[in-house]
GROMACS .gro file of C-alpha atoms in nm:
model
  161
    1LYS     CA    1   0.764   2.948   0.874
    2TYR     CA    2   0.707   2.787   1.218
    3ARG     CA    3   0.376   2.864   1.363
    4SER     CA    4   0.267   3.024   1.058
    5HIS     CA    5  -0.080   2.950   0.908
    6THR     CA    6  -0.225   2.952   0.581
    7GLU     CA    7  -0.580   3.039   0.473
    8VAL     CA    8  -0.827   2.766   0.484
    9MET     CA    9  -0.958   2.697   0.143
   10LEU     CA   10  -1.327   2.582   0.093
   11THR     CA   11  -1.395   2.348  -0.196
   12ARG     CA   12  -1.735   2.231  -0.312
   13GLY     CA   13  -1.834   1.981  -0.591
   14ALA     CA   14  -1.805   1.626  -0.641
   15GLU     CA   15  -1.417   1.594  -0.650
   16HIS     CA   16  -1.193   1.678  -0.363
   17LYS     CA   17  -0.818   1.639  -0.336
   18TYR     CA   18  -0.675   1.562   0.016
   19LEU     CA   19  -0.338   1.422   0.121
   20GLY     CA   20  -0.272   1.256  -0.215
   21MET     CA   21  -0.630   1.111  -0.236
   22MET     CA   22  -0.889   1.203  -0.493
   23MET     CA   23  -1.232   1.171  -0.335
   24ILE     CA   24  -1.493   1.137  -0.602
   25LEU     CA   25  -1.866   1.137  -0.538
   26LYS     CA   26  -2.065   1.021  -0.847
   27ASP     CA   27  -2.380   0.835  -0.912
   28GLY     CA   28  -2.443   0.763  -0.535
   29LYS     CA   29  -2.074   0.614  -0.508
   30PHE     CA   30  -1.794   0.766  -0.311
   31ARG     CA   31  -1.463   0.658  -0.449
   32VAL     CA   32  -1.115   0.702  -0.284
   33ASP     CA   33  -0.842   0.706  -0.552
   34ILE     CA   34  -0.487   0.712  -0.463
   35THR     CA   35  -0.349   0.564  -0.797
   36LYS     CA   36  -0.129   0.866  -0.842
   37LYS     CA   37   0.060   0.805  -0.524
   38VAL     CA   38   0.087   0.446  -0.600
   39LYS     CA   39   0.228   0.511  -0.957
   40ASP     CA   40   0.479   0.755  -0.791
   41ILE     CA   41   0.595   0.484  -0.545
   42LEU     CA   42   0.639   0.244  -0.840
   43GLU     CA   43   0.836   0.496  -1.043
   44GLU     CA   44   1.057   0.570  -0.750
   45PHE     CA   45   1.142   0.201  -0.691
   46PRO     CA   46   1.464   0.116  -0.852
   47LEU     CA   47   1.335  -0.208  -1.018
   48LYS     CA   48   1.066  -0.155  -1.293
   49PHE     CA   49   0.812  -0.391  -1.378
   50ASN     CA   50   0.579  -0.444  -1.680
   51ASP     CA   51   0.272  -0.610  -1.750
   52ASN     CA   52   0.436  -0.915  -1.906
   53ASP     CA   53   0.609  -0.985  -1.583
   54ARG     CA   54   0.534  -1.331  -1.406
   55LYS     CA   55   0.166  -1.348  -1.288
   56ILE     CA   56   0.162  -1.273  -0.929
   57MET     CA   57  -0.178  -1.350  -0.774
   58THR     CA   58  -0.122  -1.239  -0.424
   59PRO     CA   59   0.113  -0.986  -0.270
   60VAL     CA   60   0.297  -1.252  -0.052
   61GLY     CA   61   0.393  -1.614  -0.069
   62GLN     CA   62   0.340  -1.875   0.214
   63ASP     CA   63   0.665  -1.779   0.385
   64MET     CA   64   0.546  -1.445   0.486
   65PHE     CA   65   0.616  -1.495   0.857
   66GLU     CA   66   0.954  -1.685   0.822
   67LYS     CA   67   1.247  -1.489   0.958
   68GLY     CA   68   1.521  -1.695   0.789
   69ASP     CA   69   1.884  -1.695   0.829
   70ASP     CA   70   1.968  -1.474   0.517
   71LYS     CA   71   2.235  -1.209   0.502
   72TYR     CA   72   2.118  -0.851   0.624
   73LEU     CA   73   2.106  -0.594   0.373
   74GLU     CA   74   2.378  -0.314   0.353
   75LYS     CA   75   2.308   0.032   0.478
   76GLU     CA   76   2.193   0.159   0.144
   77GLY     CA   77   1.968  -0.115   0.089
   78ARG     CA   78   1.816  -0.086   0.453
   79GLU     CA   79   1.745   0.273   0.376
   80LEU     CA   80   1.577   0.195   0.057
   81PHE     CA   81   1.386  -0.083   0.214
   82HIS     CA   82   1.263   0.139   0.505
   83ARG     CA   83   1.155   0.418   0.258
   84VAL     CA   84   0.951   0.211   0.050
   85VAL     CA   85   0.786   0.032   0.349
   86ALA     CA   86   0.711   0.358   0.506
   87GLN     CA   87   0.548   0.504   0.174
   88ASN     CA   88   0.328   0.189   0.137
   89LEU     CA   89   0.223   0.223   0.510
   90PHE     CA   90   0.097   0.560   0.409
   91ILE     CA   91  -0.120   0.426   0.117
   92SER     CA   92  -0.236   0.139   0.319
   93LYS     CA   93  -0.393   0.377   0.558
   94GLN     CA   94  -0.552   0.600   0.277
   95GLY     CA   95  -0.704   0.382   0.022
   96ARG     CA   96  -0.535   0.050  -0.013
   97GLN     CA   97  -0.639  -0.142   0.290
   98ASP     CA   98  -0.576  -0.464   0.096
   99ILE     CA   99  -0.207  -0.433   0.159
  100GLN     CA  100  -0.210  -0.371   0.536
  101PRO     CA  101  -0.112  -0.759   0.624
  102ILE     CA  102   0.206  -0.772   0.421
  103ILE     CA  103   0.298  -0.403   0.500
  104ALA     CA  104   0.235  -0.484   0.878
  105VAL     CA  105   0.496  -0.771   0.857
  106LEU     CA  106   0.740  -0.567   0.636
  107CYS     CA  107   0.715  -0.277   0.904
  108THR     CA  108   0.862  -0.528   1.161
  109ARG     CA  109   1.151  -0.596   0.945
  110VAL     CA  110   1.276  -0.228   0.870
  111GLN     CA  111   1.553  -0.224   1.136
  112THR     CA  112   1.741  -0.521   1.017
  113PRO     CA  113   1.593  -0.638   0.683
  114THR     CA  114   1.743  -0.940   0.515
  115GLU     CA  115   1.781  -1.050   0.158
  116LYS     CA  116   1.469  -1.263   0.208
  117ASP     CA  117   1.276  -0.961   0.320
  118TRP     CA  118   1.402  -0.767   0.025
  119SER     CA  119   1.266  -1.046  -0.211
  120ARG     CA  120   0.929  -1.020  -0.032
  121LEU     CA  121   0.934  -0.658  -0.089
  122ILE     CA  122   1.012  -0.726  -0.462
  123ARG     CA  123   0.709  -0.962  -0.493
  124TYR     CA  124   0.481  -0.714  -0.307
  125MET     CA  125   0.578  -0.438  -0.545
  126GLN     CA  126   0.519  -0.658  -0.853
  127TRP     CA  127   0.162  -0.733  -0.722
  128LEU     CA  128   0.129  -0.366  -0.639
  129HIS     CA  129   0.221  -0.276  -1.005
  130LYS     CA  130  -0.041  -0.556  -1.120
  131THR     CA  131  -0.308  -0.377  -0.899
  132LYS     CA  132  -0.187  -0.019  -0.941
  133ASP     CA  133  -0.527   0.117  -1.072
  134ASN     CA  134  -0.735  -0.041  -0.785
  135THR     CA  135  -0.937   0.200  -0.589
  136ILE     CA  136  -1.182   0.179  -0.296
  137THR     CA  137  -1.551   0.254  -0.367
  138PHE     CA  138  -1.843   0.301  -0.124
  139ASP     CA  139  -2.177   0.247  -0.265
  140ALA     CA  140  -2.507   0.413  -0.106
  141GLY     CA  141  -2.726   0.251  -0.380
  142LYS     CA  142  -2.949   0.089  -0.125
  143GLY     CA  143  -2.982   0.397   0.068
  144LEU     CA  144  -2.801   0.569   0.354
  145ASN     CA  145  -2.960   0.338   0.625
  146THR     CA  146  -2.808   0.027   0.473
  147PHE     CA  147  -2.440  -0.025   0.482
  148GLU     CA  148  -2.292  -0.359   0.350
  149TRP     CA  149  -1.923  -0.435   0.383
  150TYR     CA  150  -1.772  -0.753   0.224
  151ILE     CA  151  -1.431  -0.864   0.332
  152ASP     CA  152  -1.219  -1.163   0.248
  153ALA     CA  153  -1.088  -1.340   0.564
  154SER     CA  154  -0.807  -1.598   0.590
  155PHE     CA  155  -0.795  -1.821   0.898
  156ALA     CA  156  -0.492  -1.996   1.047
  157VAL     CA  157  -0.243  -1.814   0.839
  158HIS     CA  158   0.009  -1.797   1.133
  159PRO     CA  159   0.262  -2.092   1.149
  160ASP     CA  160   0.188  -2.151   1.521
  161PHE     CA  161  -0.195  -2.226   1.465
   0.00000   0.00000   0.00000
């Protein structure tokens, strides 16, 4: 009911579940696992992929920012496109920060997606299928006073650079 509250539950231990994430503390490492949510998204997507599909090494091609003059998707296709992008936006903020660049681009296309945008989404979903078991792990092996973060950066990826 509106304005009703439930009892706050306390959990203790090395594993905690919150908003579809499994947070696991083991051997000085903290892991955020959202593989169940990723698999749910892949299961709901109308196209199915298998491990023998073509090898996708990145979630996007070089045409990530190209708008194109393709035909717009019909209403049903637009709604599916919007839903899938929204689901992936959620997981990009929870435990799959590696997908944020393509999801940010696809978010700009949800109002008027084209057939080209749909093909980008399919390529991304194939890559997501390939990486569906990826998790994010934080390691405190060097102590709590030392925090190292490694990132992979791409420069001059926009066509106007």
